[in-house]
Amino acid sequence: MSEPVAAESTSSSSSAVDMVKLKEQIEFYFDDSNYPKDKFLRAKAGENDGWVPISVLTTFSRTKAFTEDVSVIADSVSSSEVVEVSEDKTKLKRKNPLPAEDTTPTRTLVVSGFQPEAVLDQIKEYFTAHGKVNQVRMKRDKHKNFTGVAFVEFSQEAEAKSALAGELVFGESPLKAVLKADFIKETQQKKAEKRDRDAPKEERKREVVPGLIVKYTGITVPELERDVIRALFQEHAEVQYVDYQKGAAEGYARFSTAEDAKKVIEAINAAEKKIGEDIIKTSLVEGEEEQAYWTNVWSFMDSSRSKRGGKGGRGGRGGGRGGRPQKRHRQ
């Protein structure tokens, strides 16, 4: 497919165009601030061995504000260190390879405190006192109104730190600024804290803490109450939960520390403790059995929460408070 030939200009000549600002705008499209993230331009370059037709750039509103003349645009960047102009002056190409990593966060300031009527060009001009400003992005709300926050990107990290070190006053408005890298970290931390606050407690600690679960065996009493089992263990350490199904010969007890679990096992087994005529044997739950135990616990929590959110809530039809399963007794 042949390269489309640019139409002759119908706009003003180069003498009526601010060539310095036009150059800055064209270079912005290809610089490290924009080009790595600009999927459209990179796709166009991919279609033409790295070259972007200047006619494509004339469709951009900011380019149109200067000119739609392809030759004028080519002339504006003829001495550019950012872009290369094709021999026929109809295409542009980025000169340097893409950066290995994105350094934007360390050379960009997030600045707040601007008045709603602030203008992009004025903000950019204000910060040029500290160095070359690659771009300014003004944050807007859903109604396209300026929120008073702007992202000011410098060409070098030292320039951003220079601006950060000084007192910033725009017009009569004092400004607050922070490096974008720090802003990102703070935002991520706040989101993580909010997720943690909003998450149900049982979802926050879903990891196996080894050595807390004791298995007990040897029960033959058909209608044994779990309080009897709890009392047996409670003589030696604080019990968190007792899992027991009536009529079962075995069950589990959960302790707050591995030391407590070990102490209970040693004491019960050494003394050959009994429930009724039954000698109770205890052992530490480990490996796959331990993982299966916790998986069952988490599944029960999910089921209970789901029922509380529906018909199994307090006073609902799900089996009383929380819709607890009838076969399993927990404390």
Short mmCIF file of C-alpha atoms in Angstrom, two decimals:
data_model
loop_
_atom_site.label_atom_id
_atom_site.label_comp_id
_atom_site.label_asym_id
_atom_site.label_seq_id
_atom_site.Cartn_x
_atom_site.Cartn_y
_atom_site.Cartn_z
CA MET A 1 0.00 0.00 0.00
CA SER A 2 1.50 3.33 -1.08
CA GLU A 3 2.06 6.15 1.39
CA PRO A 4 -0.68 8.80 1.08
CA VAL A 5 0.56 12.10 -0.25
CA ALA A 6 -0.10 15.06 2.02
CA ALA A 7 -2.39 17.68 0.59
CA GLU A 8 -1.08 21.15 0.04
CA SER A 9 -1.60 23.46 2.94
CA THR A 10 -4.71 25.57 3.18
CA SER A 11 -3.51 27.14 6.43
CA SER A 12 -1.22 30.08 7.12
CA SER A 13 2.46 30.08 6.16
CA SER A 14 5.26 29.36 8.64
CA SER A 15 5.80 33.10 9.18
CA ALA A 16 2.43 33.29 10.92
CA VAL A 17 3.07 30.21 13.12
CA ASP A 18 4.89 30.14 16.45
CA MET A 19 7.50 27.63 15.30
CA VAL A 20 9.07 27.25 18.76
CA LYS A 21 5.81 26.20 20.39
CA LEU A 22 4.87 24.07 17.39
CA LYS A 23 8.20 22.25 17.74
CA GLU A 24 7.55 21.67 21.46
CA GLN A 25 4.13 20.23 20.68
CA ILE A 26 5.35 17.87 17.96
CA GLU A 27 8.28 16.73 20.09
CA PHE A 28 5.89 16.02 22.95
CA TYR A 29 4.08 13.42 20.84
CA PHE A 30 7.35 11.51 20.41
CA ASP A 31 9.14 12.13 23.72
CA ASP A 32 9.51 9.81 26.72
CA SER A 33 6.51 11.37 28.43
CA ASN A 34 3.94 10.49 25.79
CA TYR A 35 5.20 8.08 23.15
CA PRO A 36 5.68 4.94 25.31
CA LYS A 37 2.03 5.20 26.43
CA ASP A 38 0.54 6.41 23.13
CA LYS A 39 -0.86 3.23 21.57
CA PHE A 40 -2.28 5.09 18.59
CA LEU A 41 0.99 6.70 17.50
CA ARG A 42 2.97 3.54 18.12
CA ALA A 43 0.51 1.57 16.03
CA LYS A 44 0.90 4.06 13.19
CA ALA A 45 4.67 3.83 13.50
CA GLY A 46 4.43 0.06 13.42
CA GLU A 47 2.64 0.24 10.08
CA ASN A 48 5.43 2.33 8.52
CA ASP A 49 8.73 0.96 9.84
CA GLY A 50 8.77 3.46 12.71
CA TRP A 51 7.60 6.45 10.66
CA VAL A 52 4.42 8.39 11.45
CA PRO A 53 2.85 10.36 8.58
CA ILE A 54 2.69 14.04 9.46
CA SER A 55 -0.83 14.04 8.03
CA VAL A 56 -1.81 11.93 11.06
CA LEU A 57 -0.56 14.64 13.41
CA THR A 58 -2.60 17.30 11.59
CA THR A 59 -5.74 15.55 12.83
CA PHE A 60 -4.81 16.35 16.45
CA SER A 61 -6.54 19.41 17.86
CA ARG A 62 -3.38 20.88 19.42
CA THR A 63 -1.53 20.58 16.11
CA LYS A 64 -4.45 22.12 14.25
CA ALA A 65 -4.27 25.11 16.60
CA PHE A 66 -0.90 25.90 15.01
CA THR A 67 -1.23 24.67 11.43
CA GLU A 68 -2.36 21.86 9.18
CA ASP A 69 0.49 22.47 6.75
CA VAL A 70 2.63 19.32 6.58
CA SER A 71 5.69 21.21 5.31
CA VAL A 72 5.48 23.78 8.13
CA ILE A 73 5.38 20.99 10.70
CA ALA A 74 8.37 19.31 9.05
CA ASP A 75 10.32 22.59 9.10
CA SER A 76 9.52 23.18 12.79
CA VAL A 77 11.35 19.99 13.85
CA SER A 78 14.10 19.99 11.22
CA SER A 79 16.74 20.54 13.95
CA SER A 80 15.00 18.46 16.62
CA GLU A 81 16.92 16.08 18.84
CA VAL A 82 13.72 14.10 19.50
CA VAL A 83 12.35 13.38 16.02
CA GLU A 84 13.79 12.69 12.59
CA VAL A 85 12.20 14.06 9.40
CA SER A 86 11.96 11.85 6.31
CA GLU A 87 13.66 12.95 3.07
CA ASP A 88 10.33 13.82 1.47
CA LYS A 89 9.32 15.76 4.60
CA THR A 90 6.02 13.90 4.98
CA LYS A 91 6.87 11.59 7.88
CA LEU A 92 8.43 11.79 11.34
CA LYS A 93 10.26 9.18 13.38
CA ARG A 94 11.46 9.03 16.96
CA LYS A 95 15.28 9.29 17.05
CA ASN A 96 16.09 7.47 20.27
CA PRO A 97 15.05 3.99 21.44
CA LEU A 98 12.37 3.69 24.09
CA PRO A 99 13.64 4.00 27.68
CA ALA A 100 14.29 0.76 29.57
CA GLU A 101 12.12 1.92 32.47
CA ASP A 102 9.53 4.59 33.17
CA THR A 103 11.16 7.45 35.11
CA THR A 104 8.08 9.65 34.95
CA PRO A 105 7.05 9.19 38.62
CA THR A 106 10.41 10.48 39.91
CA ARG A 107 10.37 13.64 37.79
CA THR A 108 6.70 14.55 38.06
CA LEU A 109 5.04 16.63 40.75
CA VAL A 110 1.45 16.28 41.86
CA VAL A 111 0.50 19.85 42.67
CA SER A 112 -2.70 20.94 44.42
CA GLY A 113 -4.16 24.31 45.40
CA PHE A 114 -4.75 25.91 41.99
CA GLN A 115 -7.81 28.07 41.51
CA PRO A 116 -10.47 26.65 39.13
CA GLU A 117 -9.78 29.34 36.55
CA ALA A 118 -6.09 28.43 36.20
CA VAL A 119 -4.94 27.82 32.60
CA LEU A 120 -2.62 25.03 31.44
CA ASP A 121 -0.16 27.30 29.64
CA GLN A 122 0.10 29.55 32.69
CA ILE A 123 0.84 26.59 34.96
CA LYS A 124 3.50 25.35 32.56
CA GLU A 125 5.07 28.79 32.30
CA TYR A 126 5.16 29.13 36.10
CA PHE A 127 7.16 25.93 36.59
CA THR A 128 9.67 26.59 33.79
CA ALA A 129 11.59 28.63 36.38
CA HIS A 130 12.78 25.28 37.75
CA GLY A 131 13.58 23.55 34.47
CA LYS A 132 12.15 22.19 31.26
CA VAL A 133 8.51 21.20 31.68
CA ASN A 134 7.60 18.33 29.37
CA GLN A 135 3.90 18.51 30.01
CA VAL A 136 1.16 19.54 32.41
CA ARG A 137 -1.95 17.43 32.95
CA MET A 138 -4.85 19.11 34.69
CA LYS A 139 -7.08 16.78 36.68
CA ARG A 140 -10.77 17.28 35.92
CA ASP A 141 -13.99 15.93 37.41
CA LYS A 142 -16.73 14.12 35.52
CA HIS A 143 -18.13 17.48 34.39
CA LYS A 144 -14.74 18.45 32.88
CA ASN A 145 -14.16 21.09 35.56
CA PHE A 146 -10.60 21.61 36.80
CA THR A 147 -10.21 20.18 40.30
CA GLY A 148 -7.25 22.34 41.30
CA VAL A 149 -4.76 19.45 40.95
CA ALA A 150 -2.17 19.26 38.18
CA PHE A 151 0.55 16.77 37.25
CA VAL A 152 3.67 18.71 36.25
CA GLU A 153 6.30 16.61 34.48
CA PHE A 154 9.88 17.85 34.22
CA SER A 155 12.56 16.52 31.91
CA GLN A 156 14.89 15.68 34.80
CA GLU A 157 14.39 14.42 38.36
CA ALA A 158 16.64 17.19 39.71
CA GLU A 159 14.32 19.83 38.23
CA ALA A 160 11.30 18.31 39.97
CA LYS A 161 13.16 18.22 43.29
CA SER A 162 14.22 21.83 42.79
CA ALA A 163 10.59 22.90 42.45
CA LEU A 164 9.64 20.73 45.41
CA ALA A 165 12.25 22.36 47.63
CA GLY A 166 10.97 25.91 47.13
CA GLU A 167 7.86 27.75 48.25
CA LEU A 168 5.20 27.49 45.55
CA VAL A 169 2.65 30.27 45.17
CA PHE A 170 0.58 30.57 42.00
CA GLY A 171 -0.98 34.01 41.80
CA GLU A 172 -2.17 34.39 45.38
CA SER A 173 -2.73 30.66 45.93
CA PRO A 174 -0.21 28.67 47.99
CA LEU A 175 0.44 25.29 46.41
CA LYS A 176 1.22 21.88 47.86
CA ALA A 177 3.40 19.49 45.88
CA VAL A 178 4.63 15.92 46.20
CA LEU A 179 6.61 13.65 43.89
CA LYS A 180 4.33 11.41 41.85
CA ALA A 181 6.29 8.37 43.04
CA ASP A 182 5.42 9.21 46.65
CA PHE A 183 1.85 10.06 45.65
CA ILE A 184 1.45 6.62 44.05
CA LYS A 185 2.82 4.85 47.12
CA GLU A 186 0.52 6.81 49.45
CA THR A 187 -2.50 6.15 47.22
CA GLN A 188 -1.75 2.43 47.04
CA GLN A 189 -1.30 2.27 50.80
CA LYS A 190 -4.63 4.00 51.41
CA LYS A 191 -6.38 1.62 49.02
CA ALA A 192 -4.83 -1.38 50.76
CA GLU A 193 -5.88 -0.06 54.16
CA LYS A 194 -9.41 0.52 52.91
CA ARG A 195 -9.61 -3.00 51.48
CA ASP A 196 -8.44 -4.36 54.79
CA ARG A 197 -10.99 -2.29 56.72
CA ASP A 198 -13.82 -3.29 54.41
CA ALA A 199 -12.96 -6.99 54.25
CA PRO A 200 -14.74 -9.31 56.71
CA LYS A 201 -12.41 -10.25 59.56
CA GLU A 202 -12.38 -13.91 58.60
CA GLU A 203 -11.02 -12.99 55.14
CA ARG A 204 -8.08 -10.98 56.49
CA LYS A 205 -6.10 -13.85 58.00
CA ARG A 206 -6.64 -16.75 55.67
CA GLU A 207 -3.32 -18.42 56.14
CA VAL A 208 -2.43 -21.61 57.91
CA VAL A 209 -0.66 -21.02 61.22
CA PRO A 210 0.97 -24.38 61.91
CA GLY A 211 0.76 -26.25 65.18
CA LEU A 212 -2.51 -24.86 66.62
CA ILE A 213 -4.84 -27.82 66.05
CA VAL A 214 -5.06 -30.84 68.35
CA LYS A 215 -6.92 -33.97 67.32
CA TYR A 216 -8.56 -36.03 70.07
CA THR A 217 -9.79 -39.65 69.72
CA GLY A 218 -11.29 -42.42 71.83
CA ILE A 219 -14.78 -41.08 72.58
CA THR A 220 -17.61 -43.60 72.79
CA VAL A 221 -20.19 -41.57 74.71
CA PRO A 222 -23.04 -41.09 72.16
CA GLU A 223 -24.49 -37.80 73.44
CA LEU A 224 -21.38 -36.10 74.77
CA GLU A 225 -21.58 -32.30 75.13
CA ARG A 226 -18.69 -30.30 73.73
CA ASP A 227 -18.43 -28.36 77.02
CA VAL A 228 -17.13 -31.56 78.62
CA ILE A 229 -14.36 -31.74 76.03
CA ARG A 230 -13.57 -28.07 76.47
CA ALA A 231 -13.26 -28.47 80.24
CA LEU A 232 -10.80 -31.33 79.78
CA PHE A 233 -8.45 -29.18 77.71
CA GLN A 234 -9.10 -25.98 79.63
CA GLU A 235 -7.28 -27.43 82.63
CA HIS A 236 -4.02 -27.02 80.74
CA ALA A 237 -4.44 -24.11 78.31
CA GLU A 238 -6.98 -21.64 76.97
CA VAL A 239 -9.10 -23.23 74.24
CA GLN A 240 -10.17 -21.11 71.29
CA TYR A 241 -12.60 -23.53 69.63
CA VAL A 242 -13.83 -27.09 70.04
CA ASP A 243 -15.03 -28.84 66.89
CA TYR A 244 -17.19 -31.84 67.66
CA GLN A 245 -20.03 -33.72 66.02
CA LYS A 246 -22.26 -35.62 68.43
CA GLY A 247 -21.76 -39.37 68.19
CA ALA A 248 -18.29 -39.04 66.65
CA ALA A 249 -15.31 -40.82 68.16
CA GLU A 250 -12.96 -37.93 67.45
CA GLY A 251 -12.79 -34.18 66.94
CA TYR A 252 -10.50 -31.16 67.02
CA ALA A 253 -9.55 -28.45 69.49
CA ARG A 254 -7.95 -25.18 68.42
CA PHE A 255 -5.50 -23.20 70.55
CA SER A 256 -4.07 -19.70 70.24
CA THR A 257 -0.40 -20.77 70.21
CA ALA A 258 1.59 -23.83 69.17
CA GLU A 259 3.09 -23.92 72.67
CA ASP A 260 -0.37 -24.29 74.24
CA ALA A 261 -1.27 -27.09 71.81
CA LYS A 262 1.95 -28.96 72.58
CA LYS A 263 1.45 -28.55 76.34
CA VAL A 264 -2.09 -29.95 76.16
CA ILE A 265 -0.99 -32.99 74.14
CA GLU A 266 1.79 -33.83 76.59
CA ALA A 267 -0.44 -33.40 79.63
CA ILE A 268 -3.45 -35.36 78.33
CA ASN A 269 -1.42 -38.27 76.99
CA ALA A 270 0.88 -38.53 80.03
CA ALA A 271 -2.01 -38.57 82.51
CA GLU A 272 -4.21 -40.82 80.36
CA LYS A 273 -7.11 -38.43 80.92
CA LYS A 274 -10.58 -39.90 80.65
CA ILE A 275 -14.05 -38.84 79.65
CA GLY A 276 -16.30 -41.33 81.35
CA GLU A 277 -14.52 -44.64 80.87
CA ASP A 278 -12.81 -43.53 77.68
CA ILE A 279 -9.08 -42.75 77.69
CA ILE A 280 -8.60 -39.75 75.45
CA LYS A 281 -5.64 -39.73 73.08
CA THR A 282 -4.41 -36.49 71.52
CA SER A 283 -2.07 -35.70 68.62
CA LEU A 284 -0.92 -32.64 66.68
CA VAL A 285 -2.63 -32.07 63.33
CA GLU A 286 -0.04 -31.53 60.58
CA GLY A 287 0.45 -31.52 56.81
CA GLU A 288 -2.49 -32.21 54.53
CA GLU A 289 -4.85 -32.90 57.43
CA GLU A 290 -4.04 -29.48 58.90
CA GLN A 291 -4.65 -27.75 55.55
CA ALA A 292 -7.93 -29.63 55.15
CA TYR A 293 -9.01 -28.54 58.62
CA TRP A 294 -8.47 -24.85 57.86
CA THR A 295 -10.12 -25.16 54.46
CA ASN A 296 -13.19 -26.57 56.21
CA VAL A 297 -13.15 -23.71 58.71
CA TRP A 298 -12.98 -21.06 55.98
CA SER A 299 -15.73 -22.78 54.01
CA PHE A 300 -17.94 -22.75 57.10
CA MET A 301 -17.26 -19.02 57.61
CA ASP A 302 -18.17 -18.28 53.99
CA SER A 303 -21.37 -20.29 54.28
CA SER A 304 -22.38 -18.58 57.52
CA ARG A 305 -21.69 -15.11 56.12
CA SER A 306 -23.66 -15.88 52.97
CA LYS A 307 -26.65 -17.03 55.00
CA ARG A 308 -26.49 -13.99 57.25
CA GLY A 309 -26.66 -11.85 54.14
CA GLY A 310 -29.78 -13.70 52.94
CA LYS A 311 -32.52 -15.68 54.61
CA GLY A 312 -30.17 -17.19 57.15
CA GLY A 313 -29.66 -13.91 59.00
CA ARG A 314 -30.82 -13.15 62.48
CA GLY A 315 -34.44 -14.20 62.75
CA GLY A 316 -34.45 -15.65 59.21
CA ARG A 317 -35.25 -19.15 58.03
CA GLY A 318 -31.68 -20.39 57.73
CA GLY A 319 -31.51 -22.31 60.98
CA GLY A 320 -31.41 -19.56 63.58
CA ARG A 321 -28.68 -16.99 64.13
CA GLY A 322 -26.46 -17.22 61.09
CA GLY A 323 -28.07 -20.40 59.75
CA ARG A 324 -25.50 -22.68 61.43
CA PRO A 325 -25.35 -26.24 60.07
CA GLN A 326 -27.18 -28.72 62.22
CA LYS A 327 -24.67 -31.56 62.05
CA ARG A 328 -21.62 -29.65 63.20
CA HIS A 329 -21.23 -28.09 66.67
CA ARG A 330 -18.69 -25.32 67.11
CA GLN A 331 -17.67 -23.17 69.99
#
